[in-house]
Amino acid sequence: MGMLMLGLVIFLGVHSIRIVADGWRTAMVARLGASTWKGLYAVLSAVGLGLVVWGFSLARKQPVEMWWPPSFMRHVAWLLTLVAFVLLAAAYVPRNAIKARLHHPMVLAVAVWAVAHLLANGNVAHGVLFGSFLLWSLLSFRAARGRDRAAQTVYPAGTAAGTVMTLVVGGAAWALFAFWAHGVLMGIRPV
């Protein structure tokens, strides 16, 4: 569990700099240059993510149950992860109504993904991993919306074509992941 927590501290710590020290981040980018900053950010993120994956795989070998989710929670998790994939697609598909309305759909995708996994899994490792990502995503969303307000950011209006494309891409990515990739990558077939 210690390796998982260390990985979370590094990975989410790096990703929390804009939440807790945006001014410091701006000064460091100016001092180091954007390329160097991005390189350091990427290396620390990769190290943290690697520790998270390794630590979680170790913790899963000796699960400590907090609660036993009812079987219908798997269906709730399937639906929520579909929503998460659509939100993730909305971050990248141009001119969709979801991004126009929510502004930061990727961070909300992480929150929905985390909630889905918390509902469907009841052991401590899942609670630590997904609870950490849920808390981070909510704080990140709040900070991003605050930056938008301060900068008076205006997002382009969505179009029907962009929104339909978002739904198609998100749904297709969810199906690919749910029916194949989750089993290959995680060793668990959710569907």
mmCIF file of C-alpha atoms in Angstrom:
data_model
loop_
_atom_site.group_PDB
_atom_site.id
_atom_site.type_symbol
_atom_site.label_atom_id
_atom_site.label_comp_id
_atom_site.label_asym_id
_atom_site.label_seq_id
_atom_site.Cartn_x
_atom_site.Cartn_y
_atom_site.Cartn_z
ATOM 1 C CA MET A 1 0.000 0.000 0.000
ATOM 2 C CA GLY A 2 2.952 2.315 0.669
ATOM 3 C CA MET A 3 4.101 2.158 -2.959
ATOM 4 C CA LEU A 4 0.568 3.030 -4.144
ATOM 5 C CA MET A 5 0.403 6.015 -1.810
ATOM 6 C CA LEU A 6 3.870 7.240 -2.820
ATOM 7 C CA GLY A 7 2.869 7.016 -6.478
ATOM 8 C CA LEU A 8 -0.348 8.924 -5.801
ATOM 9 C CA VAL A 9 1.530 11.647 -3.928
ATOM 10 C CA ILE A 10 3.962 12.089 -6.828
ATOM 11 C CA PHE A 11 1.446 11.774 -9.682
ATOM 12 C CA LEU A 12 -1.372 13.807 -8.155
ATOM 13 C CA GLY A 13 1.105 16.193 -6.546
ATOM 14 C CA VAL A 14 2.529 17.109 -9.942
ATOM 15 C CA HIS A 15 -0.984 17.443 -11.328
ATOM 16 C CA SER A 16 -2.026 19.639 -8.381
ATOM 17 C CA ILE A 17 0.511 22.409 -8.926
ATOM 18 C CA ARG A 18 -2.035 24.555 -10.785
ATOM 19 C CA ILE A 19 -4.492 24.002 -7.925
ATOM 20 C CA VAL A 20 -2.212 25.078 -5.083
ATOM 21 C CA ALA A 21 0.631 27.074 -6.652
ATOM 22 C CA ASP A 22 -0.342 28.437 -10.051
ATOM 23 C CA GLY A 23 1.771 31.558 -9.610
ATOM 24 C CA TRP A 24 4.839 29.472 -8.719
ATOM 25 C CA ARG A 25 4.177 27.275 -11.773
ATOM 26 C CA THR A 26 4.050 30.335 -14.037
ATOM 27 C CA ALA A 27 7.327 31.635 -12.576
ATOM 28 C CA MET A 28 9.015 28.233 -13.033
ATOM 29 C CA VAL A 29 7.860 27.966 -16.651
ATOM 30 C CA ALA A 30 9.307 31.443 -17.292
ATOM 31 C CA ARG A 31 12.561 30.555 -15.528
ATOM 32 C CA LEU A 32 13.106 27.059 -16.992
ATOM 33 C CA GLY A 33 11.368 27.451 -20.318
ATOM 34 C CA ALA A 34 8.225 25.653 -21.420
ATOM 35 C CA SER A 35 10.054 22.639 -22.899
ATOM 36 C CA THR A 36 12.121 21.958 -19.774
ATOM 37 C CA TRP A 37 9.076 22.402 -17.533
ATOM 38 C CA LYS A 38 7.031 19.999 -19.658
ATOM 39 C CA GLY A 39 9.892 17.498 -19.653
ATOM 40 C CA LEU A 40 10.208 17.551 -15.856
ATOM 41 C CA TYR A 41 6.440 17.373 -15.521
ATOM 42 C CA ALA A 42 6.287 14.368 -17.867
ATOM 43 C CA VAL A 43 9.110 12.496 -16.125
ATOM 44 C CA LEU A 44 7.663 13.012 -12.637
ATOM 45 C CA SER A 45 4.197 12.074 -13.906
ATOM 46 C CA ALA A 46 5.544 8.881 -15.497
ATOM 47 C CA VAL A 47 7.410 7.916 -12.313
ATOM 48 C CA GLY A 48 4.300 8.579 -10.213
ATOM 49 C CA LEU A 49 2.048 6.659 -12.577
ATOM 50 C CA GLY A 50 4.465 3.740 -12.659
ATOM 51 C CA LEU A 51 4.482 3.618 -8.846
ATOM 52 C CA VAL A 52 0.673 3.822 -8.785
ATOM 53 C CA VAL A 53 0.347 0.885 -11.178
ATOM 54 C CA TRP A 54 2.961 -1.168 -9.350
ATOM 55 C CA GLY A 55 1.617 -0.306 -5.902
ATOM 56 C CA PHE A 56 -1.970 -1.033 -6.902
ATOM 57 C CA SER A 57 -1.018 -4.391 -8.402
ATOM 58 C CA LEU A 58 0.753 -5.300 -5.144
ATOM 59 C CA ALA A 59 -2.187 -4.139 -3.007
ATOM 60 C CA ARG A 60 -4.676 -6.121 -5.118
ATOM 61 C CA LYS A 61 -2.842 -9.344 -4.237
ATOM 62 C CA GLN A 62 -3.853 -8.977 -0.579
ATOM 63 C CA PRO A 63 -7.194 -7.175 -0.637
ATOM 64 C CA VAL A 64 -8.682 -5.776 2.553
ATOM 65 C CA GLU A 65 -12.436 -5.408 2.143
ATOM 66 C CA MET A 66 -14.178 -2.297 3.475
ATOM 67 C CA TRP A 67 -17.581 -3.265 2.086
ATOM 68 C CA TRP A 68 -19.180 -5.657 -0.365
ATOM 69 C CA PRO A 69 -20.913 -3.782 -3.168
ATOM 70 C CA PRO A 70 -24.225 -5.237 -4.355
ATOM 71 C CA SER A 71 -24.033 -6.878 -7.775
ATOM 72 C CA PHE A 72 -26.159 -4.183 -9.456
ATOM 73 C CA MET A 73 -23.364 -1.671 -8.784
ATOM 74 C CA ARG A 74 -21.473 -3.236 -11.700
ATOM 75 C CA HIS A 75 -24.262 -2.054 -14.005
ATOM 76 C CA VAL A 76 -24.189 1.405 -12.452
ATOM 77 C CA ALA A 77 -20.410 1.469 -12.978
ATOM 78 C CA TRP A 78 -20.811 0.468 -16.648
ATOM 79 C CA LEU A 79 -23.198 3.362 -17.209
ATOM 80 C CA LEU A 80 -21.003 5.829 -15.335
ATOM 81 C CA THR A 81 -17.884 4.790 -17.227
ATOM 82 C CA LEU A 82 -19.770 5.335 -20.485
ATOM 83 C CA VAL A 83 -20.498 8.873 -19.284
ATOM 84 C CA ALA A 84 -16.816 9.259 -18.336
ATOM 85 C CA PHE A 85 -15.679 8.215 -21.822
ATOM 86 C CA VAL A 86 -18.081 10.677 -23.451
ATOM 87 C CA LEU A 87 -16.760 13.434 -21.179
ATOM 88 C CA LEU A 88 -13.202 12.468 -22.077
ATOM 89 C CA ALA A 89 -14.035 12.615 -25.792
ATOM 90 C CA ALA A 90 -15.619 16.040 -25.216
ATOM 91 C CA ALA A 91 -12.234 17.357 -24.113
ATOM 92 C CA TYR A 92 -10.809 16.641 -27.580
ATOM 93 C CA VAL A 93 -13.604 16.775 -30.161
ATOM 94 C CA PRO A 94 -13.865 20.379 -31.351
ATOM 95 C CA ARG A 95 -16.994 22.482 -31.019
ATOM 96 C CA ASN A 96 -19.175 20.142 -28.976
ATOM 97 C CA ALA A 97 -21.943 21.288 -26.654
ATOM 98 C CA ILE A 98 -20.589 19.294 -23.701
ATOM 99 C CA LYS A 99 -17.313 21.217 -23.570
ATOM 100 C CA ALA A 100 -19.122 24.470 -24.319
ATOM 101 C CA ARG A 101 -21.289 23.882 -21.245
ATOM 102 C CA LEU A 102 -18.899 22.194 -18.781
ATOM 103 C CA HIS A 103 -15.601 23.788 -19.934
ATOM 104 C CA HIS A 104 -13.389 21.107 -18.337
ATOM 105 C CA PRO A 105 -14.901 17.754 -19.272
ATOM 106 C CA MET A 106 -11.677 15.761 -18.862
ATOM 107 C CA VAL A 107 -11.453 16.533 -15.154
ATOM 108 C CA LEU A 108 -15.137 15.660 -14.780
ATOM 109 C CA ALA A 109 -14.465 12.406 -16.669
ATOM 110 C CA VAL A 110 -11.907 11.497 -14.009
ATOM 111 C CA ALA A 111 -14.443 12.248 -11.267
ATOM 112 C CA VAL A 112 -17.165 10.105 -12.860
ATOM 113 C CA TRP A 113 -14.651 7.286 -13.560
ATOM 114 C CA ALA A 114 -13.534 7.382 -9.918
ATOM 115 C CA VAL A 115 -17.098 7.310 -8.572
ATOM 116 C CA ALA A 116 -17.937 4.361 -10.840
ATOM 117 C CA HIS A 117 -14.997 2.373 -9.521
ATOM 118 C CA LEU A 118 -15.682 3.308 -5.895
ATOM 119 C CA LEU A 119 -19.268 2.061 -6.231
ATOM 120 C CA ALA A 120 -18.269 -1.242 -7.826
ATOM 121 C CA ASN A 121 -15.254 -2.098 -5.647
ATOM 122 C CA GLY A 122 -15.128 -2.301 -1.896
ATOM 123 C CA ASN A 123 -11.543 -2.922 -0.915
ATOM 124 C CA VAL A 124 -9.083 -0.510 0.658
ATOM 125 C CA ALA A 125 -6.747 -0.279 -2.357
ATOM 126 C CA HIS A 126 -9.645 0.746 -4.593
ATOM 127 C CA GLY A 127 -10.804 3.236 -1.975
ATOM 128 C CA VAL A 128 -7.363 4.828 -1.752
ATOM 129 C CA LEU A 129 -6.770 4.908 -5.517
ATOM 130 C CA PHE A 130 -10.161 6.054 -6.745
ATOM 131 C CA GLY A 131 -10.911 8.209 -3.700
ATOM 132 C CA SER A 132 -7.661 10.103 -4.306
ATOM 133 C CA PHE A 133 -8.494 10.676 -7.966
ATOM 134 C CA LEU A 134 -12.036 11.765 -7.070
ATOM 135 C CA LEU A 135 -10.809 14.330 -4.562
ATOM 136 C CA TRP A 136 -8.124 15.603 -6.958
ATOM 137 C CA SER A 137 -10.576 15.927 -9.861
ATOM 138 C CA LEU A 138 -13.083 17.915 -7.819
ATOM 139 C CA LEU A 139 -10.388 20.308 -6.569
ATOM 140 C CA SER A 140 -8.916 20.599 -10.060
ATOM 141 C CA PHE A 141 -12.312 21.369 -11.594
ATOM 142 C CA ARG A 142 -12.967 24.062 -9.005
ATOM 143 C CA ALA A 143 -9.534 25.641 -9.576
ATOM 144 C CA ALA A 144 -9.919 25.537 -13.377
ATOM 145 C CA ARG A 145 -13.327 27.192 -13.211
ATOM 146 C CA GLY A 146 -11.838 29.866 -10.952
ATOM 147 C CA ARG A 147 -9.050 30.523 -13.465
ATOM 148 C CA ASP A 148 -11.667 30.762 -16.220
ATOM 149 C CA ARG A 149 -13.644 33.331 -14.245
ATOM 150 C CA ALA A 150 -10.527 35.368 -13.473
ATOM 151 C CA ALA A 151 -9.438 35.325 -17.130
ATOM 152 C CA GLN A 152 -13.023 35.775 -18.375
ATOM 153 C CA THR A 153 -12.525 32.777 -20.666
ATOM 154 C CA VAL A 154 -15.215 32.280 -23.288
ATOM 155 C CA TYR A 155 -15.610 28.824 -24.796
ATOM 156 C CA PRO A 156 -16.883 28.427 -28.359
ATOM 157 C CA ALA A 157 -20.467 27.302 -28.747
ATOM 158 C CA GLY A 158 -21.017 23.660 -29.565
ATOM 159 C CA THR A 159 -22.439 22.422 -32.826
ATOM 160 C CA ALA A 160 -24.722 19.462 -33.437
ATOM 161 C CA ALA A 161 -22.039 17.753 -35.542
ATOM 162 C CA GLY A 162 -19.396 18.220 -32.836
ATOM 163 C CA THR A 163 -21.721 16.919 -30.150
ATOM 164 C CA VAL A 164 -22.780 13.859 -32.165
ATOM 165 C CA MET A 165 -19.130 13.116 -32.946
ATOM 166 C CA THR A 166 -18.327 13.381 -29.226
ATOM 167 C CA LEU A 167 -21.050 10.865 -28.377
ATOM 168 C CA VAL A 168 -19.905 8.464 -31.119
ATOM 169 C CA VAL A 169 -16.207 8.674 -30.243
ATOM 170 C CA GLY A 170 -16.870 8.393 -26.501
ATOM 171 C CA GLY A 171 -19.256 5.466 -26.957
ATOM 172 C CA ALA A 172 -16.900 3.627 -29.295
ATOM 173 C CA ALA A 173 -13.920 4.151 -26.979
ATOM 174 C CA TRP A 174 -16.003 2.925 -24.021
ATOM 175 C CA ALA A 175 -17.082 -0.217 -25.917
ATOM 176 C CA LEU A 176 -13.502 -0.978 -26.955
ATOM 177 C CA PHE A 177 -12.274 -0.543 -23.413
ATOM 178 C CA ALA A 178 -15.170 -2.310 -21.681
ATOM 179 C CA PHE A 179 -15.295 -5.331 -23.961
ATOM 180 C CA TRP A 180 -11.588 -5.789 -24.650
ATOM 181 C CA ALA A 181 -8.888 -3.408 -23.355
ATOM 182 C CA HIS A 182 -9.871 -3.447 -19.654
ATOM 183 C CA GLY A 183 -9.432 -7.216 -19.601
ATOM 184 C CA VAL A 184 -6.113 -7.064 -21.427
ATOM 185 C CA LEU A 185 -4.662 -4.187 -19.393
ATOM 186 C CA MET A 186 -6.206 -4.805 -15.971
ATOM 187 C CA GLY A 187 -6.876 -8.513 -16.034
ATOM 188 C CA ILE A 188 -10.534 -7.904 -15.202
ATOM 189 C CA ARG A 189 -13.338 -8.130 -17.765
ATOM 190 C CA PRO A 190 -16.074 -5.754 -16.606
ATOM 191 C CA VAL A 191 -18.528 -6.880 -19.288
#
